[in-house]
XYZ file of N, CA and C in Angstrom:
423
model
N 26.011 8.752 -12.715
C 25.519 9.510 -11.581
C 25.571 8.606 -10.351
N 26.135 9.106 -9.270
C 26.194 8.359 -8.015
C 24.900 8.570 -7.245
N 24.417 7.530 -6.631
C 23.211 7.649 -5.814
C 23.525 7.264 -4.385
N 22.714 7.745 -3.484
C 22.876 7.403 -2.076
C 22.315 6.007 -1.828
N 22.986 5.198 -1.010
C 22.429 3.881 -0.691
C 21.070 4.025 -0.017
N 20.119 3.200 -0.404
C 18.800 3.224 0.213
C 17.885 4.308 -0.309
N 18.386 5.181 -1.134
C 17.561 6.237 -1.721
C 17.327 5.904 -3.181
N 16.159 6.210 -3.694
C 15.841 5.831 -5.064
C 16.750 6.438 -6.117
N 17.091 7.707 -5.992
C 17.952 8.292 -7.027
C 18.556 9.616 -6.602
N 18.646 9.862 -5.324
C 19.143 11.147 -4.844
C 20.663 11.182 -4.863
N 21.194 12.360 -5.082
C 22.636 12.560 -5.116
C 22.998 13.518 -3.994
N 24.116 13.272 -3.331
C 24.562 14.185 -2.279
C 24.788 13.466 -0.974
N 24.644 14.211 0.116
C 24.847 13.654 1.451
C 23.838 12.541 1.718
N 24.324 11.489 2.334
C 23.470 10.344 2.665
C 22.794 10.574 4.003
N 21.483 10.448 4.039
C 20.707 10.574 5.267
C 20.105 9.200 5.555
N 20.737 8.474 6.478
C 20.323 7.099 6.761
C 18.871 7.022 7.219
N 18.439 7.958 8.050
C 17.071 7.926 8.556
C 16.061 8.132 7.426
N 16.342 9.083 6.539
C 15.444 9.313 5.403
C 15.392 8.079 4.505
N 16.534 7.433 4.316
C 16.576 6.215 3.506
C 15.776 5.102 4.178
N 15.910 5.005 5.501
C 15.152 3.990 6.238
C 13.650 4.241 6.136
N 13.250 5.505 6.169
C 11.825 5.828 6.050
C 11.292 5.439 4.672
N 12.088 5.682 3.623
C 11.698 5.251 2.277
C 11.493 3.734 2.278
N 12.447 3.022 2.869
C 12.352 1.561 2.927
C 11.135 1.112 3.723
N 10.864 1.792 4.835
C 9.679 1.473 5.635
C 8.417 1.659 4.794
N 8.369 2.722 4.006
C 7.216 2.946 3.134
C 7.037 1.820 2.131
N 8.140 1.380 1.537
C 8.074 0.273 0.573
C 7.631 -1.018 1.254
N 8.159 -1.261 2.455
C 7.790 -2.471 3.199
C 6.325 -2.413 3.627
N 5.890 -1.255 4.118
C 4.498 -1.103 4.541
C 3.553 -1.338 3.367
N 3.862 -0.736 2.224
C 3.032 -0.951 1.041
C 2.972 -2.440 0.712
N 4.124 -3.096 0.729
C 4.194 -4.518 0.400
C 3.385 -5.357 1.382
N 3.459 -5.013 2.663
C 2.689 -5.746 3.674
C 1.188 -5.594 3.442
N 0.752 -4.393 3.089
C -0.674 -4.129 2.904
C -1.198 -4.653 1.571
N -0.376 -4.527 0.534
C -0.832 -4.876 -0.811
C -0.508 -6.314 -1.207
N 0.563 -6.850 -0.641
C 0.989 -8.187 -1.029
C 1.977 -8.192 -2.174
N 2.387 -7.023 -2.601
C 3.384 -6.875 -3.660
C 4.053 -5.518 -3.477
N 5.274 -5.334 -4.007
C 5.989 -4.065 -3.815
C 5.354 -2.918 -4.596
N 5.634 -1.683 -4.173
C 5.035 -0.520 -4.834
C 5.572 -0.262 -6.234
N 6.721 -0.842 -6.562
C 7.342 -0.628 -7.870
C 8.256 -1.796 -8.168
N 8.648 -1.922 -9.419
C 9.604 -2.958 -9.790
C 11.002 -2.605 -9.333
N 11.414 -1.380 -9.612
C 12.717 -0.883 -9.189
C 12.689 0.634 -9.181
N 13.563 1.222 -8.379
C 13.615 2.683 -8.280
C 14.454 3.232 -9.427
N 13.866 3.240 -10.613
C 14.562 3.766 -11.786
C 13.551 4.453 -12.697
N 14.060 5.299 -13.551
C 13.197 6.034 -14.477
C 12.530 5.109 -15.494
N 13.034 3.890 -15.659
C 12.410 2.940 -16.573
C 11.139 2.338 -15.978
N 10.969 2.450 -14.679
C 9.830 1.858 -13.981
C 8.673 2.861 -13.909
N 7.522 2.497 -14.505
C 6.368 3.407 -14.539
C 5.920 3.784 -13.140
N 5.863 2.804 -12.220
C 5.402 3.058 -10.853
C 6.311 4.075 -10.165
N 7.628 3.911 -10.337
C 8.568 4.840 -9.720
C 8.404 6.238 -10.304
N 8.270 6.330 -11.624
C 8.080 7.649 -12.250
C 6.820 8.325 -11.721
N 5.776 7.544 -11.490
C 4.532 8.097 -10.952
C 4.753 8.625 -9.538
N 5.499 7.881 -8.713
C 5.840 8.359 -7.370
C 6.714 9.602 -7.445
N 7.715 9.587 -8.333
C 8.613 10.742 -8.467
C 7.816 11.996 -8.818
N 6.806 11.831 -9.661
C 5.975 12.967 -10.066
C 5.015 13.389 -8.954
N 4.912 12.573 -7.906
C 3.995 12.892 -6.812
C 2.539 12.687 -7.182
N 2.295 11.879 -8.208
C 0.925 11.642 -8.671
C 0.328 10.448 -7.920
N 0.070 10.657 -6.623
C -0.459 9.578 -5.792
C -1.852 9.124 -6.221
N -2.745 10.027 -6.653
C -4.048 9.535 -7.127
C -3.899 8.517 -8.265
N -3.025 8.796 -9.230
C -2.808 7.859 -10.333
C -2.131 6.586 -9.829
N -1.148 6.743 -8.953
C -0.429 5.596 -8.393
C -1.403 4.631 -7.716
N -2.262 5.159 -6.833
C -3.186 4.289 -6.109
C -4.316 3.788 -7.006
N -4.794 4.627 -7.925
C -5.857 4.193 -8.834
C -5.377 3.019 -9.684
N -4.132 3.060 -10.101
C -3.609 1.977 -10.932
C -3.464 0.672 -10.160
N -3.432 0.754 -8.833
C -3.336 -0.452 -8.005
C -4.703 -0.954 -7.542
N -5.779 -0.198 -7.789
C -7.095 -0.537 -7.237
C -7.616 -1.894 -7.681
N -7.224 -2.351 -8.857
C -7.699 -3.660 -9.304
C -7.124 -4.788 -8.452
N -5.963 -4.530 -7.852
C -5.278 -5.570 -7.088
C -5.442 -5.441 -5.589
N -5.643 -4.224 -5.098
C -5.654 -4.016 -3.651
C -6.542 -2.833 -3.297
N -7.148 -2.908 -2.137
C -7.962 -1.813 -1.623
C -7.344 -1.351 -0.310
N -6.754 -0.170 -0.323
C -6.120 0.380 0.874
C -7.064 1.367 1.543
N -7.055 1.384 2.857
C -7.893 2.332 3.588
C -7.386 3.752 3.335
N -8.259 4.747 3.462
C -7.819 6.138 3.290
C -6.673 6.504 4.234
N -6.720 6.028 5.468
C -5.651 6.330 6.416
C -4.320 5.741 6.002
N -4.342 4.509 5.515
C -3.111 3.869 5.046
C -2.570 4.600 3.825
N -3.465 4.987 2.923
C -3.027 5.722 1.727
C -2.374 7.041 2.104
N -2.984 7.752 3.051
C -2.427 9.041 3.473
C -1.030 8.861 4.042
N -0.843 7.851 4.881
C 0.483 7.602 5.446
C 1.479 7.239 4.350
N 1.080 6.388 3.426
C 1.972 6.014 2.329
C 2.322 7.218 1.460
N 1.369 8.115 1.254
C 1.637 9.329 0.476
C 2.672 10.215 1.161
N 2.762 10.130 2.464
C 3.709 10.953 3.216
C 5.103 10.335 3.262
N 5.182 9.006 3.150
C 6.475 8.338 3.291
C 7.068 7.914 1.942
N 6.235 7.643 0.944
C 6.745 7.259 -0.374
C 6.999 8.495 -1.237
N 7.710 9.429 -0.658
C 8.083 10.666 -1.347
C 9.540 10.511 -1.766
N 9.802 10.619 -3.061
C 11.144 10.365 -3.579
C 12.166 11.338 -3.006
N 11.813 12.612 -2.869
C 12.738 13.612 -2.327
C 12.845 13.429 -0.814
N 14.026 13.033 -0.302
C 14.147 12.786 1.138
C 13.903 14.025 1.988
N 14.146 15.210 1.443
C 13.918 16.444 2.199
C 12.431 16.756 2.351
N 11.606 16.221 1.460
C 10.163 16.454 1.523
C 9.429 15.293 2.195
N 10.148 14.220 2.474
C 9.551 13.029 3.079
C 9.212 13.299 4.538
N 8.218 12.598 5.052
C 7.801 12.702 6.444
C 8.992 12.361 7.355
N 9.056 13.011 8.510
C 10.106 12.693 9.487
C 9.705 11.442 10.269
N 10.650 10.874 10.989
C 10.346 9.704 11.806
C 9.291 10.036 12.852
N 9.413 11.198 13.478
C 8.443 11.603 14.499
C 7.051 11.732 13.904
N 6.961 12.353 12.727
C 5.666 12.509 12.059
C 5.096 11.147 11.648
N 5.967 10.281 11.164
C 5.536 8.943 10.766
C 4.945 8.194 11.953
N 5.677 8.198 13.067
C 5.236 7.460 14.254
C 3.985 8.059 14.890
N 3.739 9.352 14.657
C 2.565 10.020 15.228
C 1.353 9.966 14.297
N 1.505 9.367 13.126
C 0.406 9.327 12.163
C -0.806 8.609 12.763
N -1.994 9.167 12.570
C -3.210 8.557 13.129
C -3.433 7.109 12.700
N -3.014 6.745 11.502
C -3.220 5.373 11.052
C -2.436 4.396 11.928
N -1.278 4.836 12.437
C -0.469 3.981 13.311
C -0.878 4.081 14.772
N -1.278 5.266 15.201
C -1.513 5.482 16.629
C -2.928 5.155 17.072
N -3.902 5.367 16.223
C -5.295 5.138 16.626
C -6.112 4.653 15.441
N -5.855 3.422 14.997
C -6.636 2.945 13.858
C -8.117 2.886 14.199
N -8.916 3.361 13.294
C -10.367 3.377 13.450
C -10.901 1.988 13.102
N -11.465 1.311 14.095
C -11.960 -0.044 13.868
C -12.979 -0.101 12.733
N -13.829 0.906 12.632
C -14.833 0.921 11.561
C -14.143 0.999 10.202
N -13.071 1.791 10.119
C -12.330 1.925 8.869
C -11.651 0.600 8.512
N -11.074 -0.050 9.501
C -10.419 -1.339 9.274
C -11.445 -2.370 8.811
N -12.585 -2.426 9.486
C -13.636 -3.372 9.123
C -14.161 -3.094 7.714
N -14.375 -1.824 7.397
C -14.849 -1.469 6.057
C -13.829 -1.894 5.005
N -12.549 -1.691 5.301
C -11.498 -2.107 4.373
C -11.477 -3.611 4.167
N -11.637 -4.353 5.256
C -11.675 -5.811 5.150
C -12.885 -6.273 4.345
N -14.035 -5.622 4.560
C -15.236 -5.973 3.795
C -15.030 -5.695 2.306
N -14.415 -4.539 1.986
C -14.135 -4.209 0.582
C -13.191 -5.238 -0.029
N -12.148 -5.588 0.732
C -11.177 -6.559 0.236
C -11.841 -7.910 -0.020
N -12.695 -8.342 0.895
C -13.398 -9.611 0.728
C -14.347 -9.551 -0.469
N -15.081 -8.452 -0.609
C -15.992 -8.299 -1.748
C -15.215 -8.313 -3.061
N -14.062 -7.636 -3.082
C -13.222 -7.633 -4.282
C -12.747 -9.043 -4.604
N -12.332 -9.771 -3.578
C -11.848 -11.138 -3.778
C -12.972 -12.023 -4.317
N -14.155 -11.875 -3.755
C -15.303 -12.658 -4.214
C -15.593 -12.343 -5.679
N -15.595 -11.066 -6.018
C -15.872 -10.666 -7.399
C -14.776 -11.160 -8.342
N -13.528 -11.042 -7.909
C -12.398 -11.433 -8.739
C -12.375 -12.937 -8.990
N -12.662 -13.697 -7.969
C -12.556 -15.147 -8.082
C -13.872 -15.807 -8.468
N -14.925 -15.008 -8.613
C -16.210 -15.547 -9.028
C -16.828 -16.485 -8.006
N -16.579 -16.209 -6.742
C -17.136 -17.052 -5.688
C -18.601 -16.683 -5.503
N -19.472 -17.661 -5.608
C -20.900 -17.414 -5.422
C -21.207 -17.369 -3.937
N -22.070 -16.454 -3.563
C -22.495 -16.373 -2.171
C -23.597 -17.396 -1.935
N -23.363 -18.264 -0.970
C -24.376 -19.259 -0.627
C -25.354 -18.683 0.371
N -26.585 -19.137 0.313
C -27.604 -18.704 1.268
C -27.997 -19.900 2.116
N -28.205 -19.679 3.397
C -28.638 -20.796 4.238
C -29.924 -21.398 3.686
N -29.938 -22.712 3.592
C -31.140 -23.400 3.129
C -31.382 -23.286 1.645
N -30.377 -22.868 0.883
C -30.585 -22.692 -0.552
C -30.551 -24.009 -1.303
N -30.098 -25.064 -0.617
C -30.064 -26.360 -1.279
C -28.991 -26.454 -2.328
N -27.930 -25.656 -2.197
C -26.890 -25.658 -3.213
C -25.996 -26.882 -3.129
N -26.012 -27.586 -2.001
C -25.171 -28.773 -1.859
C -25.968 -30.030 -2.130
N -25.276 -31.150 -2.175
C -25.943 -32.420 -2.445
C -26.321 -33.147 -1.170
N -26.027 -32.528 -0.026
C -26.377 -33.141 1.240
C -25.409 -34.224 1.657
N -24.240 -34.265 1.062
C -23.280 -35.309 1.385
C -22.181 -34.804 2.301
N -22.538 -33.914 3.221
C -21.536 -33.376 4.135
C -21.032 -34.443 5.075
N -19.835 -34.220 5.610
C -19.220 -35.218 6.481
C -19.509 -34.947 7.940
N -20.221 -33.829 8.261
C -20.621 -33.331 9.519
C -20.431 -34.111 10.675
């Protein structure tokens, strides 16, 4: 089966813009998560099959142990990581998405706090309290 360049597995006329949007979605996910959304765009890849099925709740839930994405970022990714290029968000819709045009500072801050809390829990970092005497007093101050 022949596939279009830049498209995960579509056959037929090549739409460069739709392919670029798919790539932008993969890059955006990677920038936010620190790892790609899938191993490869093939039926052997569980992540890709989940995207192909449009099961975004399962896709994002399976990534929750590694990354915490804001609701706005998830919504945008759900619109761009659509395997069918005809159902994928257009460039105009992508650029007009609220997550890109007017990020909510409270949402960003909440996401950063969640990410930090997750990191603390994951790495077992103890929270120090001022005056707790947890150090030996040998600071280089």
